[in-house]
mmCIF file of C-alpha atoms in Angstrom:
data_model
loop_
_atom_site.group_PDB
_atom_site.id
_atom_site.type_symbol
_atom_site.label_atom_id
_atom_site.label_comp_id
_atom_site.label_asym_id
_atom_site.label_seq_id
_atom_site.Cartn_x
_atom_site.Cartn_y
_atom_site.Cartn_z
ATOM 1 C CA MET A 1 129.328 90.716 108.229
ATOM 2 C CA PRO A 2 131.031 89.954 104.920
ATOM 3 C CA ARG A 3 134.211 91.716 103.980
ATOM 4 C CA ALA A 4 134.817 93.361 100.608
ATOM 5 C CA GLY A 5 135.861 90.975 97.872
ATOM 6 C CA LEU A 6 134.254 87.881 99.385
ATOM 7 C CA ALA A 7 131.061 87.751 97.329
ATOM 8 C CA TYR A 8 130.207 84.406 95.753
ATOM 9 C CA PRO A 9 127.317 82.985 93.718
ATOM 10 C CA SER A 10 124.848 81.853 96.313
ATOM 11 C CA GLN A 11 123.323 78.496 96.951
ATOM 12 C CA LEU A 12 122.037 78.998 100.490
ATOM 13 C CA THR A 13 120.328 76.236 102.416
ATOM 14 C CA SER A 14 118.103 76.028 105.435
ATOM 15 C CA ILE A 15 116.469 73.252 107.423
ATOM 16 C CA PHE A 16 114.071 73.110 110.314
ATOM 17 C CA LEU A 17 115.891 71.054 112.972
ATOM 18 C CA THR A 18 113.555 71.076 115.930
ATOM 19 C CA THR A 19 109.959 72.046 116.551
ATOM 20 C CA LEU A 20 109.047 74.601 119.158
ATOM 21 C CA ALA A 21 105.864 74.260 121.160
ATOM 22 C CA GLY A 22 103.717 77.171 122.225
ATOM 23 C CA SER A 23 101.471 79.805 120.758
ATOM 24 C CA SER A 24 102.670 82.274 118.167
ATOM 25 C CA ARG A 25 102.202 85.992 118.143
ATOM 26 C CA GLN A 26 103.589 86.158 114.621
ATOM 27 C CA GLY A 27 103.139 89.372 112.729
ATOM 28 C CA ARG A 28 102.885 91.511 115.840
ATOM 29 C CA ALA A 29 104.521 94.917 115.477
ATOM 30 C CA ALA A 30 105.357 94.076 111.840
ATOM 31 C CA ALA A 31 103.992 97.342 110.498
ATOM 32 C CA SER A 32 106.113 99.397 112.898
ATOM 33 C CA MET A 33 109.232 97.389 112.105
ATOM 34 C CA GLU A 34 108.773 97.654 108.330
ATOM 35 C CA THR A 35 108.095 101.397 108.514
ATOM 36 C CA GLN A 36 111.257 102.082 110.513
ATOM 37 C CA MET A 37 113.430 99.964 108.222
ATOM 38 C CA ALA A 38 112.035 101.692 105.136
ATOM 39 C CA LEU A 39 113.006 105.057 106.618
ATOM 40 C CA ILE A 40 116.595 104.416 107.637
ATOM 41 C CA PHE A 41 117.911 101.071 106.460
ATOM 42 C CA GLN A 42 118.376 101.816 102.763
ATOM 43 C CA ARG A 43 120.175 105.104 103.379
ATOM 44 C CA LEU A 44 122.581 103.618 105.902
ATOM 45 C CA ALA A 45 123.306 100.587 103.764
ATOM 46 C CA ARG A 46 124.289 102.798 100.835
ATOM 47 C CA ASN A 47 126.489 104.977 103.057
ATOM 48 C CA PHE A 48 128.507 102.195 104.592
ATOM 49 C CA ILE A 49 128.741 99.766 101.699
ATOM 50 C CA LYS A 50 131.132 102.223 100.069
ATOM 51 C CA ALA A 51 133.699 101.506 102.773
ATOM 52 C CA GLY A 52 133.685 97.764 102.070
ATOM 53 C CA TYR A 53 131.146 96.956 104.788
ATOM 54 C CA PHE A 54 127.934 95.066 104.032
ATOM 55 C CA PRO A 55 125.341 95.188 106.838
ATOM 56 C CA THR A 56 122.633 92.602 107.444
ATOM 57 C CA ASP A 57 120.283 93.049 104.520
ATOM 58 C CA GLU A 58 116.715 94.220 104.950
ATOM 59 C CA ALA A 59 115.037 90.967 103.897
ATOM 60 C CA THR A 60 117.128 88.811 106.226
ATOM 61 C CA LEU A 61 116.619 91.211 109.133
ATOM 62 C CA ALA A 62 112.862 91.263 108.589
ATOM 63 C CA GLY A 63 112.790 87.453 108.599
ATOM 64 C CA ILE A 64 114.790 87.347 111.823
ATOM 65 C CA LEU A 65 112.485 89.791 113.599
ATOM 66 C CA ARG A 66 109.427 87.769 112.610
ATOM 67 C CA LEU A 67 110.904 84.858 114.602
ATOM 68 C CA LEU A 68 111.523 86.858 117.790
ATOM 69 C CA ASP A 69 108.854 87.226 120.451
ATOM 70 C CA THR A 70 108.879 87.988 124.175
ATOM 71 C CA ASP A 71 106.683 88.293 127.224
ATOM 72 C CA ALA A 72 109.484 89.621 129.452
ATOM 73 C CA ALA A 73 109.593 93.024 131.125
ATOM 74 C CA GLN A 74 113.343 93.656 130.817
ATOM 75 C CA LEU A 75 115.723 92.437 128.096
ATOM 76 C CA ARG A 76 119.393 92.898 127.315
ATOM 77 C CA ILE A 77 120.436 92.303 123.714
ATOM 78 C CA ILE A 78 124.052 92.198 122.517
ATOM 79 C CA ASP A 79 125.688 92.562 119.105
ATOM 80 C CA PRO A 80 129.495 92.062 119.227
ATOM 81 C CA CYS A 81 129.843 93.218 115.584
ATOM 82 C CA CYS A 82 127.134 95.863 115.501
ATOM 83 C CA GLY A 83 128.386 97.872 112.524
ATOM 84 C CA GLU A 84 126.420 101.110 112.273
ATOM 85 C CA GLY A 85 123.897 99.749 114.809
ATOM 86 C CA VAL A 86 120.818 99.532 112.580
ATOM 87 C CA ALA A 87 120.191 95.790 112.921
ATOM 88 C CA LEU A 88 120.317 95.793 116.723
ATOM 89 C CA ALA A 89 118.316 99.037 116.864
ATOM 90 C CA GLU A 90 115.595 97.381 114.769
ATOM 91 C CA ALA A 91 115.621 94.350 117.078
ATOM 92 C CA LYS A 92 115.307 96.660 120.072
ATOM 93 C CA ALA A 93 112.380 98.562 118.537
ATOM 94 C CA HIS A 94 110.660 95.289 117.635
ATOM 95 C CA LEU A 95 110.971 93.872 121.159
ATOM 96 C CA GLU A 96 109.907 97.167 122.731
ATOM 97 C CA ASP A 97 106.762 97.099 120.603
ATOM 98 C CA LEU A 98 106.036 93.751 122.264
ATOM 99 C CA GLY A 99 106.047 95.453 125.676
ATOM 100 C CA ALA A 100 109.601 94.939 126.962
ATOM 101 C CA ARG A 101 112.170 97.450 128.133
ATOM 102 C CA VAL A 102 115.290 96.706 126.120
ATOM 103 C CA GLU A 103 118.939 97.566 126.720
ATOM 104 C CA ALA A 104 120.988 97.273 123.520
ATOM 105 C CA LEU A 105 124.779 96.859 123.756
ATOM 106 C CA GLY A 106 127.151 96.821 120.779
ATOM 107 C CA VAL A 107 130.829 96.524 119.915
ATOM 108 C CA GLU A 108 132.344 97.766 116.659
ATOM 109 C CA PHE A 109 135.952 97.930 115.476
ATOM 110 C CA ASP A 110 135.468 100.572 112.763
ATOM 111 C CA ARG A 111 135.547 104.104 114.183
ATOM 112 C CA GLU A 112 132.983 105.715 111.858
ATOM 113 C CA ARG A 113 130.452 102.924 112.229
ATOM 114 C CA ALA A 114 130.973 102.721 115.997
ATOM 115 C CA TRP A 115 130.266 106.416 116.549
ATOM 116 C CA HIS A 116 127.169 106.187 114.372
ATOM 117 C CA ALA A 117 125.972 103.186 116.385
ATOM 118 C CA LYS A 118 126.426 105.179 119.605
ATOM 119 C CA GLU A 119 123.538 107.382 118.437
ATOM 120 C CA LEU A 120 121.191 104.391 118.006
ATOM 121 C CA LEU A 121 122.046 102.006 120.849
ATOM 122 C CA ASP A 122 122.238 102.316 124.621
ATOM 123 C CA ALA A 123 125.973 101.604 124.842
ATOM 124 C CA VAL A 124 128.557 101.006 122.124
ATOM 125 C CA ILE A 125 132.285 100.387 122.514
ATOM 126 C CA HIS A 126 134.668 101.255 119.698
ATOM 127 C CA SER A 127 137.254 98.521 120.150
ATOM 128 C CA ASP A 128 138.446 95.101 119.106
ATOM 129 C CA ILE A 129 136.134 92.463 120.571
ATOM 130 C CA HIS A 130 139.107 90.837 122.299
ATOM 131 C CA ASP A 131 139.689 94.061 124.266
ATOM 132 C CA VAL A 132 136.107 94.174 125.561
ATOM 133 C CA VAL A 133 134.797 92.624 128.777
ATOM 134 C CA ILE A 134 131.168 91.460 128.645
ATOM 135 C CA GLY A 135 129.656 89.890 131.745
ATOM 136 C CA PRO A 136 129.023 86.146 131.366
ATOM 137 C CA ARG A 137 125.414 84.963 130.973
ATOM 138 C CA THR A 138 123.954 88.494 131.034
ATOM 139 C CA GLY A 139 122.343 88.719 127.576
ATOM 140 C CA SER A 140 118.815 87.692 126.649
ATOM 141 C CA LEU A 141 119.618 87.750 122.924
ATOM 142 C CA LEU A 142 122.942 87.465 121.095
ATOM 143 C CA PHE A 143 122.817 88.827 117.549
ATOM 144 C CA LEU A 144 126.024 87.711 115.850
ATOM 145 C CA ASN A 145 126.905 88.558 112.253
ATOM 146 C CA PRO A 146 130.715 88.295 112.445
ATOM 147 C CA PRO A 147 133.360 89.113 109.820
ATOM 148 C CA TYR A 148 133.829 86.356 107.276
ATOM 149 C CA GLY A 149 137.119 84.773 106.256
ATOM 150 C CA ASP A 150 140.310 83.234 107.607
ATOM 151 C CA ALA A 151 141.974 84.835 110.597
ATOM 152 C CA VAL A 152 145.437 83.814 109.376
ATOM 153 C CA SER A 153 146.130 83.759 105.652
ATOM 154 C CA ASP A 154 148.689 81.442 104.084
ATOM 155 C CA LYS A 155 150.810 84.243 102.654
ATOM 156 C CA ALA A 156 153.888 82.007 102.532
ATOM 157 C CA GLN A 157 151.913 79.629 100.282
ATOM 158 C CA THR A 158 152.956 76.614 102.301
ATOM 159 C CA GLY A 159 149.643 74.908 101.663
ATOM 160 C CA ASP A 160 149.158 74.297 105.386
ATOM 161 C CA ARG A 161 145.579 75.329 106.183
ATOM 162 C CA ALA A 162 145.279 73.344 109.414
ATOM 163 C CA LYS A 163 146.466 76.240 111.590
ATOM 164 C CA ALA A 164 144.241 78.862 109.953
ATOM 165 C CA ASP A 165 141.034 79.507 111.872
ATOM 166 C CA ARG A 166 137.868 81.124 110.587
ATOM 167 C CA LEU A 167 136.886 84.541 111.916
ATOM 168 C CA GLU A 168 133.314 83.305 112.352
ATOM 169 C CA LYS A 169 134.451 80.629 114.815
ATOM 170 C CA ILE A 170 136.750 83.017 116.690
ATOM 171 C CA PHE A 171 133.976 85.552 117.225
ATOM 172 C CA PHE A 172 131.518 82.822 118.197
ATOM 173 C CA ARG A 173 133.850 81.387 120.850
ATOM 174 C CA SER A 174 134.716 84.859 122.155
ATOM 175 C CA THR A 175 131.151 86.082 122.628
ATOM 176 C CA ILE A 176 128.917 83.101 123.293
ATOM 177 C CA ARG A 177 129.639 83.272 127.036
ATOM 178 C CA SER A 178 127.707 86.541 127.215
ATOM 179 C CA LEU A 179 124.416 84.752 126.438
ATOM 180 C CA GLN A 180 122.439 83.520 129.438
ATOM 181 C CA TYR A 181 121.129 79.970 129.673
ATOM 182 C CA GLY A 182 117.768 80.031 127.925
ATOM 183 C CA GLY A 183 118.854 83.033 125.864
ATOM 184 C CA VAL A 184 118.327 83.148 122.105
ATOM 185 C CA LEU A 185 121.161 83.045 119.574
ATOM 186 C CA VAL A 186 120.877 84.548 116.093
ATOM 187 C CA LEU A 187 123.948 83.597 114.038
ATOM 188 C CA ILE A 188 124.461 84.767 110.447
ATOM 189 C CA VAL A 189 127.358 83.063 108.637
ATOM 190 C CA PRO A 190 128.127 81.554 105.220
ATOM 191 C CA HIS A 191 126.751 78.021 105.016
ATOM 192 C CA TYR A 192 130.137 76.550 104.045
ATOM 193 C CA VAL A 193 131.539 77.582 107.469
ATOM 194 C CA ILE A 194 129.334 75.018 109.222
ATOM 195 C CA ASP A 195 131.776 72.125 109.322
ATOM 196 C CA GLU A 196 132.160 69.206 111.734
ATOM 197 C CA GLU A 197 133.785 71.381 114.413
ATOM 198 C CA PHE A 198 131.319 74.269 114.260
ATOM 199 C CA ALA A 199 128.287 71.964 114.153
ATOM 200 C CA THR A 200 129.589 70.076 117.199
ATOM 201 C CA VAL A 201 130.038 73.273 119.237
ATOM 202 C CA ILE A 202 126.514 74.449 118.453
ATOM 203 C CA ALA A 203 124.976 71.017 119.091
ATOM 204 C CA ARG A 204 126.749 70.840 122.456
ATOM 205 C CA GLY A 205 125.662 74.229 123.794
ATOM 206 C CA PHE A 206 122.255 74.806 122.172
ATOM 207 C CA GLU A 207 118.855 73.244 121.839
ATOM 208 C CA GLN A 208 115.799 74.061 119.680
ATOM 209 C CA VAL A 209 118.226 74.776 116.844
ATOM 210 C CA ARG A 210 116.938 75.891 113.436
ATOM 211 C CA TYR A 211 118.951 76.408 110.296
ATOM 212 C CA TYR A 212 117.504 78.773 107.676
ATOM 213 C CA ARG A 213 118.428 79.857 104.185
ATOM 214 C CA ALA A 214 118.967 83.630 104.050
ATOM 215 C CA PRO A 215 116.819 85.525 101.505
ATOM 216 C CA GLU A 216 119.877 87.508 100.349
ATOM 217 C CA GLN A 217 122.124 85.098 98.446
ATOM 218 C CA ARG A 218 125.101 87.293 97.687
ATOM 219 C CA PHE A 219 127.285 85.843 100.457
ATOM 220 C CA ARG A 220 125.806 82.325 100.613
ATOM 221 C CA GLN A 221 124.532 82.973 104.123
ATOM 222 C CA CYS A 222 122.530 80.895 106.527
ATOM 223 C CA VAL A 223 120.749 82.072 109.671
ATOM 224 C CA ILE A 224 120.955 79.803 112.708
ATOM 225 C CA PHE A 225 118.667 80.170 115.711
ATOM 226 C CA GLY A 226 119.128 78.347 118.996
ATOM 227 C CA VAL A 227 118.457 78.453 122.719
ATOM 228 C CA ARG A 228 121.515 78.213 124.930
ATOM 229 C CA ARG A 229 121.707 75.323 127.387
ATOM 230 C CA ARG A 230 124.381 74.087 129.761
ATOM 231 C CA SER A 231 127.164 72.391 127.809
ATOM 232 C CA ASP A 232 126.575 68.669 127.436
ATOM 233 C CA ARG A 233 127.250 65.956 124.930
ATOM 234 C CA PRO A 234 126.477 67.165 121.420
ATOM 235 C CA ASP A 235 122.984 66.373 120.200
ATOM 236 C CA GLN A 236 123.839 64.097 117.282
ATOM 237 C CA GLY A 237 120.505 64.789 115.572
ATOM 238 C CA ILE A 238 121.125 68.533 115.540
ATOM 239 C CA LYS A 239 124.703 68.071 114.409
ATOM 240 C CA ALA A 240 123.797 65.736 111.544
ATOM 241 C CA ALA A 241 120.936 67.944 110.368
ATOM 242 C CA MET A 242 123.138 71.062 110.361
ATOM 243 C CA LEU A 243 125.857 69.343 108.365
ATOM 244 C CA ALA A 244 123.324 68.008 105.872
ATOM 245 C CA ALA A 245 121.851 71.482 105.436
ATOM 246 C CA ALA A 246 125.258 73.125 105.038
ATOM 247 C CA ARG A 247 126.301 70.563 102.402
ATOM 248 C CA GLY A 248 123.089 70.974 100.431
ATOM 249 C CA GLU A 249 121.928 67.446 101.216
ATOM 250 C CA ALA A 250 118.599 68.442 102.786
ATOM 251 C CA ASP A 251 115.470 70.219 101.571
ATOM 252 C CA VAL A 252 115.179 73.556 103.301
ATOM 253 C CA THR A 253 113.076 76.716 103.365
ATOM 254 C CA THR A 254 114.037 80.349 103.061
ATOM 255 C CA LEU A 255 113.716 82.847 105.889
ATOM 256 C CA ASP A 256 111.244 85.082 104.060
ATOM 257 C CA GLU A 257 107.674 86.292 104.421
ATOM 258 C CA ASN A 258 106.391 82.773 103.692
ATOM 259 C CA CYS A 259 108.155 81.313 106.728
ATOM 260 C CA ALA A 260 105.477 80.613 109.342
ATOM 261 C CA ASP A 261 107.533 78.879 112.040
ATOM 262 C CA VAL A 262 106.856 79.443 115.731
ATOM 263 C CA PRO A 263 108.843 82.444 117.042
ATOM 264 C CA TYR A 264 111.501 82.156 119.708
ATOM 265 C CA LEU A 265 110.644 83.628 123.106
ATOM 266 C CA VAL A 266 113.441 85.963 124.239
ATOM 267 C CA PRO A 267 113.732 85.505 128.032
ATOM 268 C CA GLN A 268 113.861 88.020 130.852
ATOM 269 C CA ALA A 269 117.324 89.414 131.559
ATOM 270 C CA PRO A 270 118.810 88.034 134.797
ATOM 271 C CA ALA A 271 117.651 90.217 137.672
ATOM 272 C CA ASP A 272 120.861 89.726 139.664
ATOM 273 C CA ALA A 273 123.216 90.244 136.698
ATOM 274 C CA LYS A 274 124.900 93.625 137.049
ATOM 275 C CA ARG A 275 125.894 94.994 133.678
ATOM 276 C CA LYS A 276 129.583 94.372 132.994
ATOM 277 C CA PHE A 277 130.408 95.964 129.692
ATOM 278 C CA HIS A 278 133.636 97.894 129.254
ATOM 279 C CA ALA A 279 136.831 98.066 127.235
ATOM 280 C CA VAL A 280 140.205 96.995 128.569
ATOM 281 C CA ARG A 281 141.740 99.973 126.761
ATOM 282 C CA ILE A 282 139.855 103.133 125.812
ATOM 283 C CA ASP A 283 140.876 105.744 123.273
ATOM 284 C CA ALA A 284 140.872 109.501 123.878
ATOM 285 C CA PRO A 285 137.575 110.366 122.091
ATOM 286 C CA GLN A 286 135.635 107.719 124.037
ATOM 287 C CA LEU A 287 137.259 108.820 127.310
ATOM 288 C CA ILE A 288 136.205 112.400 126.651
ATOM 289 C CA ALA A 289 132.675 111.273 125.852
ATOM 290 C CA GLU A 290 132.480 109.240 129.068
ATOM 291 C CA LEU A 291 133.767 112.132 131.174
ATOM 292 C CA ARG A 292 131.170 114.435 129.672
ATOM 293 C CA ARG A 293 128.426 111.888 130.245
ATOM 294 C CA LEU A 294 129.431 111.373 133.868
ATOM 295 C CA GLN A 295 130.375 114.987 134.603
ATOM 296 C CA ARG A 296 127.542 115.453 137.096
ATOM 297 C CA HIS A 297 128.860 112.512 139.128
ATOM 298 C CA THR A 298 132.453 113.768 139.364
ATOM 299 C CA LEU A 299 134.170 116.354 141.581
ATOM 300 C CA TRP A 300 134.997 118.658 138.661
ATOM 301 C CA SER A 301 131.999 120.868 139.415
ATOM 302 C CA GLN A 302 133.313 121.228 142.989
ATOM 303 C CA PHE A 303 136.911 121.829 141.972
ATOM 304 C CA ALA A 304 136.969 125.470 143.075
ATOM 305 C CA THR A 305 135.365 124.611 146.405
ATOM 306 C CA GLN A 306 137.675 121.701 147.144
ATOM 307 C CA PHE A 307 140.927 123.284 145.998
ATOM 308 C CA GLY A 308 140.220 127.017 146.067
ATOM 309 C CA GLN A 309 141.987 127.520 149.388
ATOM 310 C CA THR A 310 145.354 126.688 147.869
ATOM 311 C CA GLY A 311 145.421 130.106 146.248
ATOM 312 C CA LEU A 312 144.989 132.014 149.531
ATOM 313 C CA SER A 313 147.941 134.019 150.792
ATOM 314 C CA VAL A 314 149.663 132.645 153.887
ATOM 315 C CA ARG A 315 149.564 134.991 156.860
ATOM 316 C CA PRO A 316 152.884 135.660 158.575
ATOM 317 C CA PRO A 317 153.268 134.471 162.176
ATOM 318 C CA LEU A 318 152.601 136.974 164.990
ATOM 319 C CA LYS A 319 156.096 136.465 166.405
ATOM 320 C CA ALA A 320 159.395 135.353 164.998
ATOM 321 C CA LEU A 321 159.775 131.577 164.767
ATOM 322 C CA ARG A 322 162.268 129.855 166.990
ATOM 323 C CA GLN A 323 164.734 127.295 165.735
ATOM 324 C CA TRP A 324 162.585 124.304 166.678
ATOM 325 C CA HIS A 325 159.562 125.947 164.990
ATOM 326 C CA LEU A 326 161.569 126.186 161.777
ATOM 327 C CA ALA A 327 162.732 122.583 162.112
ATOM 328 C CA LEU A 328 159.168 121.283 162.533
ATOM 329 C CA ALA A 329 157.863 123.381 159.630
ATOM 330 C CA LEU A 330 160.648 122.126 157.392
ATOM 331 C CA ALA A 331 160.078 118.502 158.428
ATOM 332 C CA ALA A 332 156.341 118.836 157.765
ATOM 333 C CA GLY A 333 157.010 120.049 154.224
ATOM 334 C CA GLN A 334 155.559 123.499 154.885
ATOM 335 C CA ILE A 335 158.806 125.279 154.128
ATOM 336 C CA SER A 336 160.788 124.578 150.985
ATOM 337 C CA GLY A 337 162.854 126.386 148.441
ATOM 338 C CA ILE A 338 166.218 128.122 148.271
ATOM 339 C CA VAL A 339 167.979 128.735 151.596
ATOM 340 C CA THR A 340 171.177 130.773 151.724
ATOM 341 C CA ALA A 341 173.395 130.820 154.821
ATOM 342 C CA LYS A 342 175.454 133.801 155.965
ATOM 343 C CA SER A 343 178.543 131.884 154.799
ATOM 344 C CA GLY A 344 177.176 131.914 151.262
ATOM 345 C CA ARG A 345 176.254 128.229 151.111
ATOM 346 C CA THR A 346 173.042 127.714 149.101
ATOM 347 C CA LEU A 347 170.688 124.754 149.454
ATOM 348 C CA LEU A 348 167.449 123.780 147.735
ATOM 349 C CA VAL A 349 165.591 122.214 150.675
ATOM 350 C CA LYS A 350 162.422 120.120 151.068
ATOM 351 C CA GLY A 351 161.160 118.684 154.336
ATOM 352 C CA ASP A 352 159.334 115.440 154.962
ATOM 353 C CA THR A 353 158.386 113.026 157.732
ATOM 354 C CA ILE A 354 159.465 109.391 157.487
ATOM 355 C CA LYS A 355 157.837 106.521 159.328
ATOM 356 C CA SER A 356 160.329 104.167 160.955
ATOM 357 C CA GLN A 357 160.493 101.570 163.723
ATOM 358 C CA GLN A 358 162.539 101.596 166.868
ATOM 359 C CA ARG A 359 163.635 98.194 168.183
ATOM 360 C CA SER A 360 164.192 97.538 171.867
ATOM 361 C CA VAL A 361 165.216 94.245 173.466
ATOM 362 C CA LYS A 362 164.623 93.301 177.085
ATOM 363 C CA PHE A 363 165.734 90.110 178.864
ATOM 364 C CA ILE A 364 163.469 88.786 181.590
ATOM 365 C CA GLU A 365 164.650 86.252 184.183
ATOM 366 C CA GLU A 366 161.960 83.700 184.966
ATOM 367 C CA ALA A 367 161.328 82.179 188.426
ATOM 368 C CA ASP A 368 162.748 78.854 187.301
ATOM 369 C CA GLY A 369 165.996 80.519 186.301
ATOM 370 C CA GLY A 370 165.273 80.676 182.565
ATOM 371 C CA ILE A 371 165.876 83.784 180.478
ATOM 372 C CA THR A 372 163.206 85.185 178.125
ATOM 373 C CA GLU A 373 164.062 87.695 175.411
ATOM 374 C CA GLU A 374 161.333 90.261 174.719
ATOM 375 C CA THR A 375 161.613 92.382 171.550
ATOM 376 C CA THR A 376 159.439 95.473 171.092
ATOM 377 C CA MET A 377 159.055 97.348 167.795
ATOM 378 C CA THR A 378 157.742 100.889 168.212
ATOM 379 C CA ASP A 379 156.558 103.035 165.304
ATOM 380 C CA ILE A 380 158.192 106.440 165.248
ATOM 381 C CA PHE A 381 157.974 109.370 162.873
ATOM 382 C CA VAL A 382 161.320 110.914 162.037
ATOM 383 C CA PRO A 383 161.486 114.413 160.533
ATOM 384 C CA ALA A 384 163.917 114.587 157.638
ATOM 385 C CA ILE A 385 165.092 117.560 155.643
ATOM 386 C CA ARG A 386 166.770 116.948 152.319
ATOM 387 C CA GLY A 387 168.585 119.495 150.284
ATOM 388 C CA ILE A 388 170.551 119.850 147.074
ATOM 389 C CA ASP A 389 173.756 121.799 147.466
ATOM 390 C CA LEU A 390 173.734 124.594 144.893
ATOM 391 C CA THR A 391 176.898 126.257 146.143
ATOM 392 C CA PRO A 392 179.458 126.573 143.354
ATOM 393 C CA GLY A 393 182.363 124.292 144.052
ATOM 394 C CA PRO A 394 183.271 120.618 144.368
ATOM 395 C CA ASP A 395 180.096 119.802 146.350
ATOM 396 C CA TYR A 396 177.717 121.285 143.775
ATOM 397 C CA GLY A 397 174.722 118.961 143.301
ATOM 398 C CA ALA A 398 175.440 116.890 146.414
ATOM 399 C CA ILE A 399 172.419 115.593 148.357
ATOM 400 C CA VAL A 400 172.350 116.695 151.976
ATOM 401 C CA THR A 401 170.087 114.925 154.497
ATOM 402 C CA ILE A 402 169.331 116.361 157.929
ATOM 403 C CA ARG A 403 167.446 114.237 160.470
#
C-alpha cells in the first residue's frame, strides 16, 4: 500500500524458491474474477488514488488470484490494510467460486475507505491496526499490502537510521499471528525492504515460500507467498534465495498471465476458533452502526415493557402511616425530598440501607481449665437517613445522618 510521493523507477525481481506438489486447478473461475474486476476495480482505483492512496493494481491482483486454490468448505480471510476493500472482496469472490464459504475481515485506518470497505466485506474495523484485536491462528489467508516507508523519520537529521523501523515490518509482526498454521500468506512489499532481518523472519515462520516480481513496476514491488509453519530455525535456503532475489542477483519471473506455477491450497478455517475481531476503542459512528445492527438482540425494543411502570402514579395508603412506617420507607429510599418541620427547619432527605457487621465475643471454659475465645461476625442491615440542612443559618449545608 504505497504512500503518496514514494514512487520510484521499478526494477522488480521474483524467484521461485520452492516447488509445490499436487494437481493444479489453474484458470478456474478466471472469467468470473476478470469480469468483476473490469466492472469495479478501475472506477475505485481512480476515486481513491486522488487521496494519495494506491490500491493493489489489477494485474498484480489477477496474478495473485491465479495462485490461490481451495477445497475447503469454510474459509476466513484477513486484510489488515484493506483500503476500500476491493482486493479482499475479489479474493473472496474467487474462493467462493471454487466452492467455499468465505468470511472476509478487514481493517482500515482511513475513514472514507473503511466505510466503503464495510459495504464489500463481512466485517471491517475503522481503526489503527494496533488498536484492533484479531484472534491468533484464526485466518486461512492473510492478504497483507501494508503502508510503505519508515515509521520514524530522522527529522533532526542526526544520520542515525538504526532506530528507524520500516512500516512493512511493523505491520507484518503485528498481524502475522492471526494466520493459522498451514495458512497462506500473500505479502506485497517493495523488493528493497527484504533485508537480512525480514528474510530471516519469513524463513523462520514459513515454508513453500515463493518470491515473485509484480507486474506493476511503479513501486518496485514483489509478491511473496508462503505457508505458515511453527517457528523454527530459519531455512537458510529460503533466506538466501530471497536475499538474492531482492538484490537482483537471481533470474526471476513476473507474476503475470504467463506464470504457470502450482497454486497454493488455502486451508479450512479452524472449526474450534471462535471469531475474535474487535477494536479496543470504537468511535461514535461505528458504535451507532453496531447498535443498529444488533438492535433486535438488545432490550431497547422492550424498553416500555421493562420500565413503563415507573411512570405509574403511586396510590396513597389506606390509613395514615405510623412513625415506624415512615422510618422504614425513608430507610428503603422510597421517600425522599424536602422535609420541613413545624419549627421551620428544612432538610433535603434521602434514605438508604447499609450493610454492616456486628461483632460478638464469647469466652468458653474448657474441661481442662483452658479458655477459648469465640468471635462471631453477624451481617446486619442498618437503615440510614441522610439529609442536607437547608435551613438558613450557621448550619446551612450541613450533612445530617440519622441511623
